[in-house]
């Protein structure tokens, strides 16, 4: 039942990612998840691809860089500001640079800026990027409130060699501490935290900028590296943060949601490049947000 007396001004997020038509990730994931949290999800599409680039060949890609400035200008003319700006896959150097101005133009002092420095996985950069890309992405990370790298992206930001997990707690703490010094402003949610003394669990290690505290927020390990799970996780954080949850609570809710989706997809035997069945888990996500 809708309680009309409890109507509040709806929060509005801006999701800045590509649209990959097939292979669930980026905007096809951010839109439904952020909407499920009851938050308006506006979009700034960075490119349109037939599939993502992480497990397919022969994909099409139409770059939308030239549309970014006109779209932002139009929103400025409408005096539109966003409660959250969530950036993900950016197709070029130029787009990363445009993001810094866009964030400045479309945010207010309370805007949550979540930058996912999407660049690679399993120790390798995605097909569209070269070694010059990570230093540019680092500059974007410096204007965020929260960044959400995986272990590969953290190593590329730090300019060091990637190691496969599992990891010692000292190693992950050290990565987080050095990333915190390097990026200066944001809190950090590092995904792919898998500890050698607890192989049955995997999740995120977080660095809280206001306290300097490091926490591990883990769920059961499920075999298989499914595409788009970083975007499922990031979108769930944005939805939780805009419905009044702290960063730590948001990460807990997002870990649980992502793990459920991965378990379900693994149990169904779906090919990893087609992403996870997060849709079936939206009900429990909404419940965890405490919206009803
Ligand atoms: O979810 C990451 C992602 C988003 N968009 C595109 C990608 C990838 C990862 O491969 O290729 C186009």
Short mmCIF file of C-alpha atoms and ligand atoms in Angstrom, two decimals:
data_model
loop_
_atom_site.label_atom_id
_atom_site.label_comp_id
_atom_site.label_asym_id
_atom_site.label_seq_id
_atom_site.Cartn_x
_atom_site.Cartn_y
_atom_site.Cartn_z
CA UNK A 1 0.00 0.00 0.00
CA UNK A 2 1.33 3.44 -0.84
CA UNK A 3 1.21 5.86 2.09
CA UNK A 4 0.67 9.23 0.41
CA UNK A 5 1.23 11.09 3.68
CA UNK A 6 4.83 9.82 3.76
CA UNK A 7 5.75 11.22 0.34
CA UNK A 8 9.30 12.64 0.29
CA UNK A 9 11.33 14.35 -2.42
CA UNK A 10 12.76 11.52 -4.51
CA UNK A 11 16.57 11.27 -4.65
CA UNK A 12 18.19 11.45 -8.06
CA UNK A 13 21.35 9.66 -9.14
CA UNK A 14 23.30 10.05 -12.36
CA UNK A 15 24.82 6.84 -13.73
CA UNK A 16 27.64 7.45 -16.19
CA UNK A 17 28.50 4.21 -17.98
CA UNK A 18 28.26 2.65 -21.42
CA UNK A 19 25.27 0.66 -22.64
CA UNK A 20 26.39 -2.85 -23.54
CA UNK A 21 23.38 -4.38 -25.28
CA UNK A 22 24.13 -7.98 -24.25
CA UNK A 23 26.22 -9.30 -21.33
CA UNK A 24 24.71 -7.63 -18.29
CA UNK A 25 26.86 -4.77 -16.97
CA UNK A 26 27.11 -0.99 -16.82
CA UNK A 27 23.83 0.84 -17.54
CA UNK A 28 21.70 -2.27 -18.06
CA UNK A 29 22.59 -3.12 -14.46
CA UNK A 30 22.73 0.35 -12.86
CA UNK A 31 19.28 1.40 -14.07
CA UNK A 32 17.23 -1.47 -12.66
CA UNK A 33 19.14 -1.70 -9.37
CA UNK A 34 19.18 2.00 -8.53
CA UNK A 35 15.51 2.26 -9.59
CA UNK A 36 14.66 -0.71 -7.33
CA UNK A 37 15.99 1.35 -4.41
CA UNK A 38 13.32 3.93 -5.22
CA UNK A 39 15.94 6.35 -6.52
CA UNK A 40 15.59 8.10 -9.88
CA UNK A 41 18.40 6.90 -12.12
CA UNK A 42 19.29 9.45 -14.79
CA UNK A 43 21.86 8.32 -17.33
CA UNK A 44 24.80 9.80 -19.21
CA UNK A 45 25.69 7.04 -21.70
CA UNK A 46 29.37 7.07 -22.67
CA UNK A 47 29.16 4.57 -25.56
CA UNK A 48 26.81 2.01 -27.06
CA UNK A 49 28.25 -1.47 -27.62
CA UNK A 50 26.68 -4.70 -28.83
CA UNK A 51 28.30 -6.54 -25.88
CA UNK A 52 30.83 -5.68 -23.19
CA UNK A 53 34.48 -6.16 -24.10
CA UNK A 54 35.37 -8.61 -21.34
CA UNK A 55 34.65 -11.98 -22.95
CA UNK A 56 33.34 -11.35 -26.45
CA UNK A 57 35.08 -10.51 -29.70
CA UNK A 58 33.62 -8.74 -32.74
CA UNK A 59 31.56 -6.29 -30.70
CA UNK A 60 30.35 -2.98 -32.13
CA UNK A 61 31.11 0.27 -30.30
CA UNK A 62 29.72 3.74 -30.93
CA UNK A 63 31.54 6.33 -28.88
CA UNK A 64 29.35 9.11 -27.43
CA UNK A 65 32.08 11.46 -26.21
CA UNK A 66 30.84 14.28 -28.44
CA UNK A 67 27.42 14.17 -26.75
CA UNK A 68 28.70 14.55 -23.20
CA UNK A 69 29.27 18.33 -23.13
CA UNK A 70 25.95 19.21 -24.87
CA UNK A 71 24.00 16.93 -22.51
CA UNK A 72 25.66 18.42 -19.44
CA UNK A 73 25.05 21.96 -20.74
CA UNK A 74 21.37 21.20 -21.24
CA UNK A 75 21.04 19.89 -17.67
CA UNK A 76 22.83 22.99 -16.39
CA UNK A 77 20.31 25.15 -18.23
CA UNK A 78 17.60 23.25 -16.31
CA UNK A 79 19.56 23.72 -13.05
CA UNK A 80 19.57 19.96 -12.53
CA UNK A 81 21.84 18.68 -9.75
CA UNK A 82 22.28 15.09 -8.60
CA UNK A 83 22.30 13.52 -5.13
CA UNK A 84 24.79 10.96 -6.43
CA UNK A 85 27.04 10.71 -9.47
CA UNK A 86 28.24 7.20 -10.21
CA UNK A 87 30.83 6.78 -12.96
CA UNK A 88 31.87 3.42 -14.38
CA UNK A 89 33.27 2.27 -17.72
CA UNK A 90 34.70 5.25 -19.64
CA UNK A 91 35.83 4.51 -23.16
CA UNK A 92 38.64 7.01 -23.60
CA UNK A 93 41.16 9.36 -22.08
CA UNK A 94 39.09 12.28 -23.20
CA UNK A 95 35.98 10.99 -21.41
CA UNK A 96 37.84 10.68 -18.13
CA UNK A 97 38.89 14.31 -18.40
CA UNK A 98 35.33 15.42 -19.18
CA UNK A 99 34.10 13.65 -16.04
CA UNK A 100 35.96 16.00 -13.71
CA UNK A 101 34.19 19.04 -15.16
CA UNK A 102 30.84 17.24 -15.34
CA UNK A 103 31.06 16.33 -11.64
CA UNK A 104 31.87 19.91 -10.77
CA UNK A 105 28.97 21.26 -12.86
CA UNK A 106 26.27 18.83 -11.72
CA UNK A 107 26.93 18.29 -8.04
CA UNK A 108 26.14 20.21 -4.89
CA UNK A 109 28.22 20.04 -1.67
CA UNK A 110 26.32 16.93 -0.47
CA UNK A 111 26.52 14.94 -3.69
CA UNK A 112 27.92 11.45 -3.27
CA UNK A 113 30.49 10.90 -6.03
CA UNK A 114 31.26 7.23 -6.52
CA UNK A 115 33.98 6.54 -9.07
CA UNK A 116 34.48 2.97 -10.19
CA UNK A 117 37.86 3.09 -11.98
CA UNK A 118 36.81 0.37 -14.44
CA UNK A 119 40.01 -0.64 -16.27
CA UNK A 120 40.59 -4.35 -15.98
CA UNK A 121 40.36 -7.63 -14.13
CA UNK A 122 42.51 -10.68 -13.33
CA UNK A 123 45.68 -8.62 -13.66
CA UNK A 124 44.96 -7.32 -17.17
CA UNK A 125 43.57 -4.12 -18.64
CA UNK A 126 40.35 -4.45 -20.68
CA UNK A 127 40.77 -4.49 -24.48
CA UNK A 128 40.10 -0.77 -25.01
CA UNK A 129 42.79 0.53 -22.61
CA UNK A 130 46.56 0.91 -22.59
CA UNK A 131 49.14 1.74 -19.91
CA UNK A 132 48.53 5.50 -20.25
CA UNK A 133 44.96 5.14 -18.96
CA UNK A 134 45.47 4.40 -15.21
CA UNK A 135 47.25 7.71 -14.37
CA UNK A 136 44.34 9.59 -15.94
CA UNK A 137 41.84 7.51 -13.97
CA UNK A 138 43.77 8.30 -10.79
CA UNK A 139 43.01 12.00 -11.33
CA UNK A 140 39.28 11.21 -11.51
CA UNK A 141 39.54 9.12 -8.32
CA UNK A 142 40.87 12.21 -6.55
CA UNK A 143 37.56 14.06 -6.94
CA UNK A 144 35.42 11.17 -5.65
CA UNK A 145 33.95 10.57 -2.19
CA UNK A 146 34.15 6.81 -2.70
CA UNK A 147 36.21 4.77 -5.15
CA UNK A 148 35.58 1.12 -5.83
CA UNK A 149 38.55 -0.56 -7.54
CA UNK A 150 39.07 -4.30 -7.79
CA UNK A 151 42.52 -5.70 -6.95
CA UNK A 152 43.67 -5.34 -10.58
CA UNK A 153 42.57 -1.70 -10.78
CA UNK A 154 44.11 -0.92 -7.38
CA UNK A 155 47.47 -2.25 -8.63
CA UNK A 156 47.23 -0.27 -11.88
CA UNK A 157 46.42 2.90 -9.91
CA UNK A 158 49.43 2.26 -7.67
CA UNK A 159 51.60 1.45 -10.69
CA UNK A 160 52.59 -1.95 -9.38
CA UNK A 161 52.42 -5.57 -10.46
CA UNK A 162 49.19 -7.50 -9.79
CA UNK A 163 49.25 -10.69 -7.72
CA UNK A 164 46.59 -13.41 -7.80
CA UNK A 165 44.73 -14.09 -4.55
CA UNK A 166 44.38 -15.29 -1.88
CA UNK A 167 46.16 -12.50 -0.03
CA UNK A 168 47.49 -11.85 3.45
CA UNK A 169 45.60 -9.28 5.50
CA UNK A 170 48.82 -7.23 5.71
CA UNK A 171 49.02 -7.09 1.90
CA UNK A 172 45.45 -5.83 1.49
CA UNK A 173 45.79 -3.35 4.37
CA UNK A 174 48.95 -2.05 2.74
CA UNK A 175 47.27 -1.65 -0.68
CA UNK A 176 44.40 0.27 0.95
CA UNK A 177 46.69 2.48 3.00
CA UNK A 178 48.87 3.41 0.03
CA UNK A 179 45.83 3.98 -2.19
CA UNK A 180 44.41 6.28 0.48
CA UNK A 181 47.60 8.38 0.47
CA UNK A 182 47.69 8.45 -3.33
CA UNK A 183 44.03 9.41 -3.89
CA UNK A 184 43.87 11.92 -0.99
CA UNK A 185 40.09 12.39 -0.73
CA UNK A 186 37.88 9.32 -1.15
CA UNK A 187 36.93 6.43 1.08
CA UNK A 188 37.86 3.16 -0.61
CA UNK A 189 35.89 -0.02 -1.26
CA UNK A 190 38.38 -2.58 -2.56
CA UNK A 191 36.71 -5.63 -4.12
CA UNK A 192 38.21 -9.08 -4.55
CA UNK A 193 39.40 -9.20 -0.93
CA UNK A 194 40.16 -12.89 -0.44
CA UNK A 195 42.22 -13.83 2.60
CA UNK A 196 44.54 -16.83 2.75
CA UNK A 197 43.40 -17.66 6.29
CA UNK A 198 39.71 -17.75 5.25
CA UNK A 199 39.39 -19.12 1.71
CA UNK A 200 35.66 -19.76 2.11
CA UNK A 201 34.87 -16.03 2.17
CA UNK A 202 35.44 -13.19 -0.29
CA UNK A 203 34.22 -9.61 -0.54
CA UNK A 204 35.35 -6.04 0.00
CA UNK A 205 37.95 -4.39 2.20
CA UNK A 206 37.00 -0.82 3.05
CA UNK A 207 39.01 2.21 4.12
CA UNK A 208 36.93 4.88 5.85
CA UNK A 209 38.49 8.26 5.09
CA UNK A 210 36.98 10.00 8.12
CA UNK A 211 38.36 7.51 10.67
CA UNK A 212 41.17 5.74 8.80
CA UNK A 213 39.58 2.43 9.80
CA UNK A 214 39.90 -0.67 7.62
CA UNK A 215 37.10 -3.29 7.64
CA UNK A 216 36.49 -6.55 5.84
CA UNK A 217 32.95 -7.13 4.61
CA UNK A 218 32.84 -10.65 3.22
CA UNK A 219 30.37 -13.25 1.97
CA UNK A 220 30.73 -16.91 0.97
CA UNK A 221 33.15 -17.54 -1.92
CA UNK A 222 31.50 -18.81 -5.11
CA UNK A 223 33.54 -20.29 -7.94
CA UNK A 224 33.70 -18.35 -11.23
CA UNK A 225 34.48 -14.75 -12.19
CA UNK A 226 31.16 -13.45 -13.53
CA UNK A 227 31.12 -10.34 -15.71
CA UNK A 228 29.36 -7.21 -14.54
CA UNK A 229 29.40 -8.10 -10.85
CA UNK A 230 31.40 -4.95 -10.10
CA UNK A 231 28.58 -2.90 -11.59
CA UNK A 232 25.92 -4.88 -9.70
CA UNK A 233 27.85 -4.23 -6.51
CA UNK A 234 28.49 -0.51 -7.22
CA UNK A 235 24.87 0.13 -8.17
CA UNK A 236 23.68 -1.57 -5.00
CA UNK A 237 25.98 0.70 -2.95
CA UNK A 238 24.55 3.81 -4.63
CA UNK A 239 20.97 2.64 -3.99
CA UNK A 240 21.74 1.88 -0.34
CA UNK A 241 23.67 5.09 0.28
CA UNK A 242 20.82 7.21 -1.12
CA UNK A 243 18.29 5.45 1.08
CA UNK A 244 20.02 6.56 4.24
CA UNK A 245 22.58 3.81 4.86
CA UNK A 246 26.16 4.48 5.99
CA UNK A 247 29.01 3.41 3.70
CA UNK A 248 29.66 0.33 5.86
CA UNK A 249 25.96 -0.69 5.83
CA UNK A 250 25.73 -0.02 2.10
CA UNK A 251 28.72 -2.25 1.41
CA UNK A 252 27.23 -5.04 3.58
CA UNK A 253 23.91 -4.86 1.71
CA UNK A 254 25.72 -4.76 -1.65
CA UNK A 255 27.96 -7.75 -0.80
CA UNK A 256 24.93 -9.83 0.24
CA UNK A 257 23.00 -8.86 -2.92
CA UNK A 258 25.93 -9.60 -5.24
CA UNK A 259 26.76 -12.92 -3.58
CA UNK A 260 23.11 -14.08 -3.86
CA UNK A 261 23.09 -13.19 -7.57
CA UNK A 262 26.39 -15.00 -8.20
CA UNK A 263 25.26 -18.13 -6.29
CA UNK A 264 22.03 -18.29 -8.22
CA UNK A 265 23.79 -17.84 -11.56
CA UNK A 266 26.42 -20.44 -10.68
CA UNK A 267 23.72 -22.91 -9.64
CA UNK A 268 21.94 -22.33 -12.97
CA UNK A 269 25.17 -23.04 -14.90
CA UNK A 270 25.05 -19.81 -16.92
CA UNK A 271 28.14 -18.81 -18.95
CA UNK A 272 30.15 -16.24 -16.96
CA UNK A 273 30.30 -13.65 -19.76
CA UNK A 274 26.50 -13.20 -19.72
CA UNK A 275 26.59 -11.74 -16.22
CA UNK A 276 24.54 -12.63 -13.15
CA UNK A 277 20.85 -13.06 -12.44
CA UNK A 278 20.60 -10.04 -10.14
CA UNK A 279 17.00 -9.54 -11.23
CA UNK A 280 15.87 -12.52 -9.15
CA UNK A 281 17.54 -10.97 -6.09
CA UNK A 282 16.03 -7.48 -6.32
CA UNK A 283 13.25 -8.43 -3.87
CA UNK A 284 15.70 -9.33 -1.12
CA UNK A 285 17.77 -6.21 -1.90
CA UNK A 286 14.73 -4.00 -1.41
CA UNK A 287 13.96 -5.85 1.83
CA UNK A 288 17.53 -5.31 3.09
CA UNK A 289 17.21 -1.60 2.34
CA UNK A 290 14.27 -1.55 4.77
CA UNK A 291 12.10 0.30 2.30
CA UNK A 292 8.94 -1.68 3.14
O1 LIG B 1 31.49 -3.92 -16.16
C1 LIG B 1 32.61 -3.53 -16.73
C2 LIG B 1 32.45 -3.18 -18.17
C3 LIG B 1 31.56 -2.20 -18.56
N1 LIG B 1 31.43 -1.84 -19.86
C4 LIG B 1 32.16 -2.45 -20.81
C5 LIG B 1 33.06 -3.44 -20.48
C6 LIG B 1 33.21 -3.81 -19.13
C7 LIG B 1 34.13 -4.87 -18.76
O2 LIG B 1 34.63 -5.59 -19.55
O3 LIG B 1 33.77 -4.02 -21.43
C8 LIG B 1 31.99 -2.04 -22.24
#
